[in-house]
Coordinates of N, CA and C in Angstrom, one line a residue:
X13 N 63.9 135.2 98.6 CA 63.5 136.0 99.8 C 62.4 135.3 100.6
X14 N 62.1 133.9 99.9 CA 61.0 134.0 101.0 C 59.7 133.7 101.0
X15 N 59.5 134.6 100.0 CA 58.1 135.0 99.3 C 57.7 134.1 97.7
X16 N 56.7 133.9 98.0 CA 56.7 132.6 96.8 C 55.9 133.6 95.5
X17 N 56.6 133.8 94.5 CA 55.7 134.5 93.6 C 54.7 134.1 92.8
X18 N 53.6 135.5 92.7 CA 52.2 134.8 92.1 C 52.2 135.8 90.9
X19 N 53.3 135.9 90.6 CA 53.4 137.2 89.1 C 52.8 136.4 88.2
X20 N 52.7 135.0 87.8 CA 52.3 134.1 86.7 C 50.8 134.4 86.8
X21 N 50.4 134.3 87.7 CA 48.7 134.1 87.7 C 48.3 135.7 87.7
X22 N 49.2 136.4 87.0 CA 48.5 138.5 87.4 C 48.5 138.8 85.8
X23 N 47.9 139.7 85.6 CA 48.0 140.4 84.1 C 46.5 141.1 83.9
X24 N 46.3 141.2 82.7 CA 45.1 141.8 82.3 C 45.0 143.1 82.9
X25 N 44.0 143.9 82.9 CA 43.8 145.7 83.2 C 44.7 145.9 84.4
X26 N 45.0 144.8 86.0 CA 45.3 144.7 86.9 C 46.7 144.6 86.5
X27 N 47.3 144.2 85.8 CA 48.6 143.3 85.9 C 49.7 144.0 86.0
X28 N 50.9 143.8 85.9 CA 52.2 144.4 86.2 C 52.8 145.2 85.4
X29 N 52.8 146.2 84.9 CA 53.5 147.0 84.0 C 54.8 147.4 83.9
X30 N 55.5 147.4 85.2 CA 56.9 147.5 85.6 C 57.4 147.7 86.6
X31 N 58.6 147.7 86.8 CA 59.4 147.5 88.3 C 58.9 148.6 89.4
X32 N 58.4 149.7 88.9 CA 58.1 150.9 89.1 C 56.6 150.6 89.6
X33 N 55.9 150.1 88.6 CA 54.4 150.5 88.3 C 54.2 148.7 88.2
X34 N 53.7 148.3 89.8 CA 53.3 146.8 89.5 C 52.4 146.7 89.2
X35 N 51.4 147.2 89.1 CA 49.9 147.4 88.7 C 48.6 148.0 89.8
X36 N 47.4 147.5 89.6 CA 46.6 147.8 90.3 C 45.6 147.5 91.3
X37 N 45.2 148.0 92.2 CA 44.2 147.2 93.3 C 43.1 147.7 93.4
X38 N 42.0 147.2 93.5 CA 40.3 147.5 93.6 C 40.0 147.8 94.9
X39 N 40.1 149.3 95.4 CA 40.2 149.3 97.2 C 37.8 149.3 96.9
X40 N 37.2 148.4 97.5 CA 36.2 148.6 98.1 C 35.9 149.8 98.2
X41 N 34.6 150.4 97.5 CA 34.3 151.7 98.4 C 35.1 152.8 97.8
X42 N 36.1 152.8 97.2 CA 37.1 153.6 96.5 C 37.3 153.9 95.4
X43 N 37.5 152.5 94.9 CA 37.8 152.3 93.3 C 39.2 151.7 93.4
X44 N 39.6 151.7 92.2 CA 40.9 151.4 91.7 C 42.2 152.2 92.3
X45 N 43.2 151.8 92.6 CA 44.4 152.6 92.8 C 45.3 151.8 91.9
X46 N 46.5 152.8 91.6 CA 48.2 152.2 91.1 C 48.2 151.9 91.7
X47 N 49.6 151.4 92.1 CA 50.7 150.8 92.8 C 51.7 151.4 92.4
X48 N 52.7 152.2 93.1 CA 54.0 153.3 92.7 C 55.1 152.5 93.6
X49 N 55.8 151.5 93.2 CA 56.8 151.2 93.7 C 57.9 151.8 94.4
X50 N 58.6 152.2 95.9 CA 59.5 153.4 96.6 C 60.4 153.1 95.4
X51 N 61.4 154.4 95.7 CA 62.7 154.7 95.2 C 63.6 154.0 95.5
X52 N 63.4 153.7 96.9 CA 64.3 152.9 97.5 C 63.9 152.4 99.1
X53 N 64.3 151.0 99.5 CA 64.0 150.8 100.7 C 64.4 151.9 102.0
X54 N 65.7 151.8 102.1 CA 66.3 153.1 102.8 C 67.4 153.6 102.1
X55 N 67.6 155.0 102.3 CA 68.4 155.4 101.6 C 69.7 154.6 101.5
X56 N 69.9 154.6 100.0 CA 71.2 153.6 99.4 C 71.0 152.2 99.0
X57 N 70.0 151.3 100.0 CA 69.5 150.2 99.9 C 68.2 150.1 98.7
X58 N 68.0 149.6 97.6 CA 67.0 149.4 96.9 C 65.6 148.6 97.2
X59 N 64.6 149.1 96.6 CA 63.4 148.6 97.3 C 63.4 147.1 96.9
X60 N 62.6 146.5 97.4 CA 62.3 144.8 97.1 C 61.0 144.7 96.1
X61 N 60.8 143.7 95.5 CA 60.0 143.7 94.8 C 58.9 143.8 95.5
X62 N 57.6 144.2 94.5 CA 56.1 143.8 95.2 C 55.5 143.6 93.7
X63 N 54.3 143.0 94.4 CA 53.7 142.8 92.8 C 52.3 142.7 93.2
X64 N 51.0 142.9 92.3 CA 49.4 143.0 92.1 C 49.3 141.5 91.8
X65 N 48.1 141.4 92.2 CA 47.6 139.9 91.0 C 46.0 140.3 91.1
X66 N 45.7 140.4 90.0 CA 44.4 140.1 89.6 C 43.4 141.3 90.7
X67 N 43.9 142.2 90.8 CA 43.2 143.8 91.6 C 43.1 143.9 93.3
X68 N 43.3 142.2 93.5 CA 42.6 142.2 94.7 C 43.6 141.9 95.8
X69 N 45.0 141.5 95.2 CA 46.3 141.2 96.3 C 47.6 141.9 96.2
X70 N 48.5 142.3 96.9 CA 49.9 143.0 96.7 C 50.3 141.6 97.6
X71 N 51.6 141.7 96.8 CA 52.4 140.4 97.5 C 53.8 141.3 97.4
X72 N 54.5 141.8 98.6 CA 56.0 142.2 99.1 C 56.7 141.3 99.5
X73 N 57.7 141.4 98.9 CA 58.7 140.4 98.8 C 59.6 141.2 100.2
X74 N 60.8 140.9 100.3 CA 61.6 141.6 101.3 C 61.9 142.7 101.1
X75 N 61.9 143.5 102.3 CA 62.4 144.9 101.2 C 61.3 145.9 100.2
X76 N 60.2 144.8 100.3 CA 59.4 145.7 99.1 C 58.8 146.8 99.7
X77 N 58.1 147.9 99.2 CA 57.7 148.9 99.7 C 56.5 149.7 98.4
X78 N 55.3 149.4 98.8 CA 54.2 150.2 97.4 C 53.5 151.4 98.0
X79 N 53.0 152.5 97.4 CA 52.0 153.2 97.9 C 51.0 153.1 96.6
X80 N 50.0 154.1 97.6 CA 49.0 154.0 96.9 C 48.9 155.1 96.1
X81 N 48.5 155.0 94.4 CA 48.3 156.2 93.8 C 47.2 156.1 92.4
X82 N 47.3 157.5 92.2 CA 46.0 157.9 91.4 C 46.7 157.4 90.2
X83 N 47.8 157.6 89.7 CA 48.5 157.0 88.5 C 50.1 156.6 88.7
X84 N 50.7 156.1 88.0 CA 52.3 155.6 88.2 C 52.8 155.9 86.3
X85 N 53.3 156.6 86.5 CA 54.3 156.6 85.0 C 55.4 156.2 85.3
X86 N 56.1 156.1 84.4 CA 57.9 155.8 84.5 C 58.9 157.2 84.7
X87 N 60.2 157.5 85.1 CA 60.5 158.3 84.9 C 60.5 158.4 86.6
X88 N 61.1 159.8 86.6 CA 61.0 160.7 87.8 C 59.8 160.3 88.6
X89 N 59.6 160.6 90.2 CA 58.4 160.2 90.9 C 57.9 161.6 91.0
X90 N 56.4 162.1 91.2 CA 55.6 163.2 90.8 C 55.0 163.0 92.1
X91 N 54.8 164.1 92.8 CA 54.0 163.9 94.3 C 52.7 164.1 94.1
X92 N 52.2 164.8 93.0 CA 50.4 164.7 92.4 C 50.6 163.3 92.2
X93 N 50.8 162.5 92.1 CA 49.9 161.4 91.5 C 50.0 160.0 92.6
X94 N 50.4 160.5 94.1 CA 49.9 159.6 95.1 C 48.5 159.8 95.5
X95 N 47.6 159.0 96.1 CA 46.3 158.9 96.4 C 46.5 159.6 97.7
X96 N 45.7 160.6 98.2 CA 44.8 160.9 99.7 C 43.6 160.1 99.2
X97 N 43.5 159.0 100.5 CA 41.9 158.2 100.2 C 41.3 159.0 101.9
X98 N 39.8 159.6 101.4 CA 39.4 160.1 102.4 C 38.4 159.3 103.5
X99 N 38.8 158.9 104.8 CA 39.1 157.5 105.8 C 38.0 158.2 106.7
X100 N 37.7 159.4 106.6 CA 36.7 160.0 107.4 C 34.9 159.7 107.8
X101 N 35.0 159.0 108.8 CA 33.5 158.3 108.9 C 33.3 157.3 107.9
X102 N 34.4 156.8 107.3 CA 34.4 155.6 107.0 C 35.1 154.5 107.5
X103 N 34.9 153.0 107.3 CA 35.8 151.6 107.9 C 37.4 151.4 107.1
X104 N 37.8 150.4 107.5 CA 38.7 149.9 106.5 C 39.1 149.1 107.0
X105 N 39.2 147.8 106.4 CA 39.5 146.5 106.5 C 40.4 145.9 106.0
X106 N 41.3 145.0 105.7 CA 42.0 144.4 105.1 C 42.5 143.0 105.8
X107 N 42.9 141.6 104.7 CA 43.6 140.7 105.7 C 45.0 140.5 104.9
X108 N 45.7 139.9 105.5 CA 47.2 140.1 105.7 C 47.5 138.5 105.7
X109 N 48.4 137.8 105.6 CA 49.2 136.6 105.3 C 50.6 136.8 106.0
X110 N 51.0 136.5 107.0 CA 52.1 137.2 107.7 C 53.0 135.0 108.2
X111 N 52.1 134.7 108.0 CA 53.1 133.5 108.1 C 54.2 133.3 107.6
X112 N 55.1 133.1 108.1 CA 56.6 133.3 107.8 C 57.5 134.3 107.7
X113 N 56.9 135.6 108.4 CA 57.3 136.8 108.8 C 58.0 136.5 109.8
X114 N 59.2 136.1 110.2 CA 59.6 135.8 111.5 C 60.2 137.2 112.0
X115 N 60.9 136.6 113.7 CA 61.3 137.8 114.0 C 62.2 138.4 113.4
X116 N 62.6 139.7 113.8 CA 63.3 141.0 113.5 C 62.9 141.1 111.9
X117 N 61.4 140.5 111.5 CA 61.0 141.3 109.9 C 59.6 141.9 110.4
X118 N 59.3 143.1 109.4 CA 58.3 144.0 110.1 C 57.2 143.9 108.8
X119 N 56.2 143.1 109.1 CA 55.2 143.3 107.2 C 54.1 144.6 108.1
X120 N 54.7 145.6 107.5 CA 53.8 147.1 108.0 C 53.0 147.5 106.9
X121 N 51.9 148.2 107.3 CA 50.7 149.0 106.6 C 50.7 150.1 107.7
X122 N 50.8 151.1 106.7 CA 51.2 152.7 107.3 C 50.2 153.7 106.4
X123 N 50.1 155.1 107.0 CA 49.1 155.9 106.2 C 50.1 156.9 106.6
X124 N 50.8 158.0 105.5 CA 51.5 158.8 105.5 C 50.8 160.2 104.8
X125 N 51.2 161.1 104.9 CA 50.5 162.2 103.8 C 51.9 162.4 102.4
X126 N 51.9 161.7 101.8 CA 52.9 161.9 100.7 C 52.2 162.8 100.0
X127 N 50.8 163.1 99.2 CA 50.8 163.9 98.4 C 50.6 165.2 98.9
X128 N 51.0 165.7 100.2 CA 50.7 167.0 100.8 C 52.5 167.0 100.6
X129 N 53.3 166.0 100.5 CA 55.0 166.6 100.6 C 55.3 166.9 99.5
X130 N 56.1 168.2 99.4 CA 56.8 168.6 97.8 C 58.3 168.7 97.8
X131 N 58.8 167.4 99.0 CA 60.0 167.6 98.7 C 60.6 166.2 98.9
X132 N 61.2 165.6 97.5 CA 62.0 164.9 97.2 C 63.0 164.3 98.3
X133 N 62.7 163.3 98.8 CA 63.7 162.6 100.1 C 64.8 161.7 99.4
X134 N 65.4 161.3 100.2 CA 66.6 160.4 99.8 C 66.8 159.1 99.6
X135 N 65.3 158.5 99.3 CA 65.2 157.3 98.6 C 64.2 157.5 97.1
X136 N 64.7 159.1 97.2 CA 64.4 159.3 95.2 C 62.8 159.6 95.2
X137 N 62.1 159.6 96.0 CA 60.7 159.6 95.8 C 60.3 160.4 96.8
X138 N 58.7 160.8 97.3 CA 58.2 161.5 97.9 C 57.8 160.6 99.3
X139 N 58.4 160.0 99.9 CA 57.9 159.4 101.1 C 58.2 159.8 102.5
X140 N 57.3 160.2 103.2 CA 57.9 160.1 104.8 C 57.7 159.7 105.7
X141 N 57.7 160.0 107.1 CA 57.1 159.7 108.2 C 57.9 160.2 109.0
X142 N 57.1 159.9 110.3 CA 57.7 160.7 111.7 C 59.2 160.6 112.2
X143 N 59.6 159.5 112.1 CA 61.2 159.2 112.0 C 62.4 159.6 110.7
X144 N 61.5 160.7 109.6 CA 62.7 160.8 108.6 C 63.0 159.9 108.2
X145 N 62.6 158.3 107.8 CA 63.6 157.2 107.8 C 64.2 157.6 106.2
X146 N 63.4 158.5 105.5 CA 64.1 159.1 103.9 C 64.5 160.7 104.0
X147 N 64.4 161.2 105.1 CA 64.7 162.5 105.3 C 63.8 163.6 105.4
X148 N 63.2 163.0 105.1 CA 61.9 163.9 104.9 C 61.0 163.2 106.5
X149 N 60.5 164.6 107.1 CA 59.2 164.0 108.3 C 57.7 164.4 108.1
X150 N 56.5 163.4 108.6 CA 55.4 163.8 108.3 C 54.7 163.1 109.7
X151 N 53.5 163.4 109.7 CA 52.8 162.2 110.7 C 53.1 161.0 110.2
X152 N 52.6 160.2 110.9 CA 52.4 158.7 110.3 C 51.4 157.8 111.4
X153 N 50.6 157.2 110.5 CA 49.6 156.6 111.3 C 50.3 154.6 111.1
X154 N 50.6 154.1 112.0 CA 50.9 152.8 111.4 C 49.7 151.7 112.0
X155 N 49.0 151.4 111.2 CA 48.0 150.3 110.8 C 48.5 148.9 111.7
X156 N 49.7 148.5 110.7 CA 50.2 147.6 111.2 C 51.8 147.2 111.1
X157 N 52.0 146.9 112.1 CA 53.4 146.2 112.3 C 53.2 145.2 112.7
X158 N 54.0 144.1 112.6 CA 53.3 142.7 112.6 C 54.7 141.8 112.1
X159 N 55.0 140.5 113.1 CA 55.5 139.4 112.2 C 54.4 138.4 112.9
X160 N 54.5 136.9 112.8 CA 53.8 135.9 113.1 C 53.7 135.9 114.6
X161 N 54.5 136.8 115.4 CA 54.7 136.6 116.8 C 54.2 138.0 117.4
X162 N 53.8 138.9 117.1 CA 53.6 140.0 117.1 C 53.0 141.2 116.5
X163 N 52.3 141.9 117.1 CA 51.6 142.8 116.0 C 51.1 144.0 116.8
X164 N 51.7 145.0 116.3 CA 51.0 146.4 117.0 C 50.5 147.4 115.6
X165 N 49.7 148.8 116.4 CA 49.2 150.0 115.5 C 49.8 150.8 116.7
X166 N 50.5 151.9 115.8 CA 51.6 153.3 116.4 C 50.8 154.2 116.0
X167 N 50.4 155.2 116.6 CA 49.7 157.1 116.0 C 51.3 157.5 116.1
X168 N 51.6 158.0 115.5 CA 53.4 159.0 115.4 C 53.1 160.2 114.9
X169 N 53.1 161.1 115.7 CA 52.8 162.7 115.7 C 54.3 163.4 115.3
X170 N 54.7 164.5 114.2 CA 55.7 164.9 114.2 C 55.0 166.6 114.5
X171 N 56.4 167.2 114.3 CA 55.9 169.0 114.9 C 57.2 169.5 114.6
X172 N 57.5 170.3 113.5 CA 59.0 171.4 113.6 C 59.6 171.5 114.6
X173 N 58.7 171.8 116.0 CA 59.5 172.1 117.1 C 60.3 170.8 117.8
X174 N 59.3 169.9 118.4 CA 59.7 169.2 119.2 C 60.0 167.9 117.9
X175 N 59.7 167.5 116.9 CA 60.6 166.7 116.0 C 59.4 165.4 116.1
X176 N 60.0 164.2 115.8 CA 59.6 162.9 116.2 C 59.0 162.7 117.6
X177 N 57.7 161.7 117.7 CA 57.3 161.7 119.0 C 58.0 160.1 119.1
X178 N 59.5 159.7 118.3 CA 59.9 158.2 118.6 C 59.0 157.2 118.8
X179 N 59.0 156.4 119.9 CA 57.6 155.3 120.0 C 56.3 155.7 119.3
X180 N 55.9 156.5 119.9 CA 54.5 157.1 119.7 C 53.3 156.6 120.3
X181 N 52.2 156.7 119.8 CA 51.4 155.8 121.3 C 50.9 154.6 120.6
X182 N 51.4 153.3 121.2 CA 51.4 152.2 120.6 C 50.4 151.4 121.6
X183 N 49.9 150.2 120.7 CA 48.9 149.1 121.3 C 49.4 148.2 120.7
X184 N 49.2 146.7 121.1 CA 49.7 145.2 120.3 C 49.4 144.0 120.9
X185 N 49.9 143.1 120.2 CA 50.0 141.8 121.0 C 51.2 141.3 120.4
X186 N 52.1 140.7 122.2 CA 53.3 140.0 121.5 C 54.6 140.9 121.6
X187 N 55.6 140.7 121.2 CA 57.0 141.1 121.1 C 57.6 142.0 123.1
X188 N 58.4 142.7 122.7 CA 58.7 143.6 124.1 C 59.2 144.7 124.0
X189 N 58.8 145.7 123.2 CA 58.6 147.0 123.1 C 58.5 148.0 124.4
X190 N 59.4 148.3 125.1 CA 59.2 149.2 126.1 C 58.8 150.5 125.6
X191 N 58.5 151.2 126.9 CA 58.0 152.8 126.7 C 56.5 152.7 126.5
X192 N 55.7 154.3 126.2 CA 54.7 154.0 126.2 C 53.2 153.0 125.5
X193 N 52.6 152.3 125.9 CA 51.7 151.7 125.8 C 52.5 150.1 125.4
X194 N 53.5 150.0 126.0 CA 54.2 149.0 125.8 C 53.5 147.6 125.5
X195 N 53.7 146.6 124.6 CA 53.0 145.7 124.1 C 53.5 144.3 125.3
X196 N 52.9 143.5 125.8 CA 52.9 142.6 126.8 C 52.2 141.5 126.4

């Protein structure tokens, strides 16, 4: 896929425990989180690998997809045991490695409310966002969308009534995204 793996160099309290449960990351300021591997990429499609090394990196492979959580067991996915990390009057930082992300691939960082959903979507797990992409809809804040040529942050507001706000209000640099706050 692409992605050169650093599974060799990960282990110890951090390391990979299973396909499910790759291990764990040191968020600054936070502490420790799992790692809870999706159910599945899109419904029907299986997730891609991801993997921890040593607390401080997640490396996704194609396809891969992790959230962040308070614990990961095996088995069934449990909506208690995703993380709410509270972002209020606090920073957040992170750097990214997107070289070789070419076009039409998306290396996204998104903030969803998964542990506020109690209903099981159609990639087996508790995930959503404003487009339903697993059936399930929620807000969605996206951080980052990004290949090497391109990179925007979307606010996506959902509401029972009026549904998906689709685009949502976007900022970026790079690609040609029409509609609001279009990227140029």
């Amino acid at each position: 896929d692409g992605v050169e793996s650093k599974l060799a160099s990960s282990g110890g309290e951090f390391g990979s425990r299973s396909e499910k449960c790759p291990g764990k990351l040191l968020i600054e300021g936070h502490g420790v989180v799992e790692l809870i591997n999706a159910g599945a990429d899109i419904p029907g499609k299986p997730s891609g690998k991801v993997e921890a090394v040593l607390g401080d990196l997640v490396v996704p492979h194609v396809s891969g997809r992790t959230y962040f959580g308070k614990s990961c067991e095996e088995g069934d996915y449990d909506p208690t045991a995703y993380s709410a990390i509270k972002l209020l009057g606090k920073g957040f930082s992170w750097m990214t490695d997107i070289s070789g992300t070419g076009c039409g691939c998306n290396a996204a960082f998104y903030l969803v409310s998964m542990p506020q959903n109690s209903e099981i979507g159609t990639c087996n797990d508790y995930y959503c966002d404003a487009m339903k992409v697993c059936g399930v809809p929620c807000a969605e804040v996206d951080l980052q969308e990004a290949n090497e040529y391109s990179w925007m942050s979307t606010l996506h507001t959902y509401n029972e009534e009026k549904g998906a706000d689709g685009l949502g209000v976007a900022r970026g640099y790079g690609g040609s995204l029409g509609g609001p706050g279009g990227r140029g």
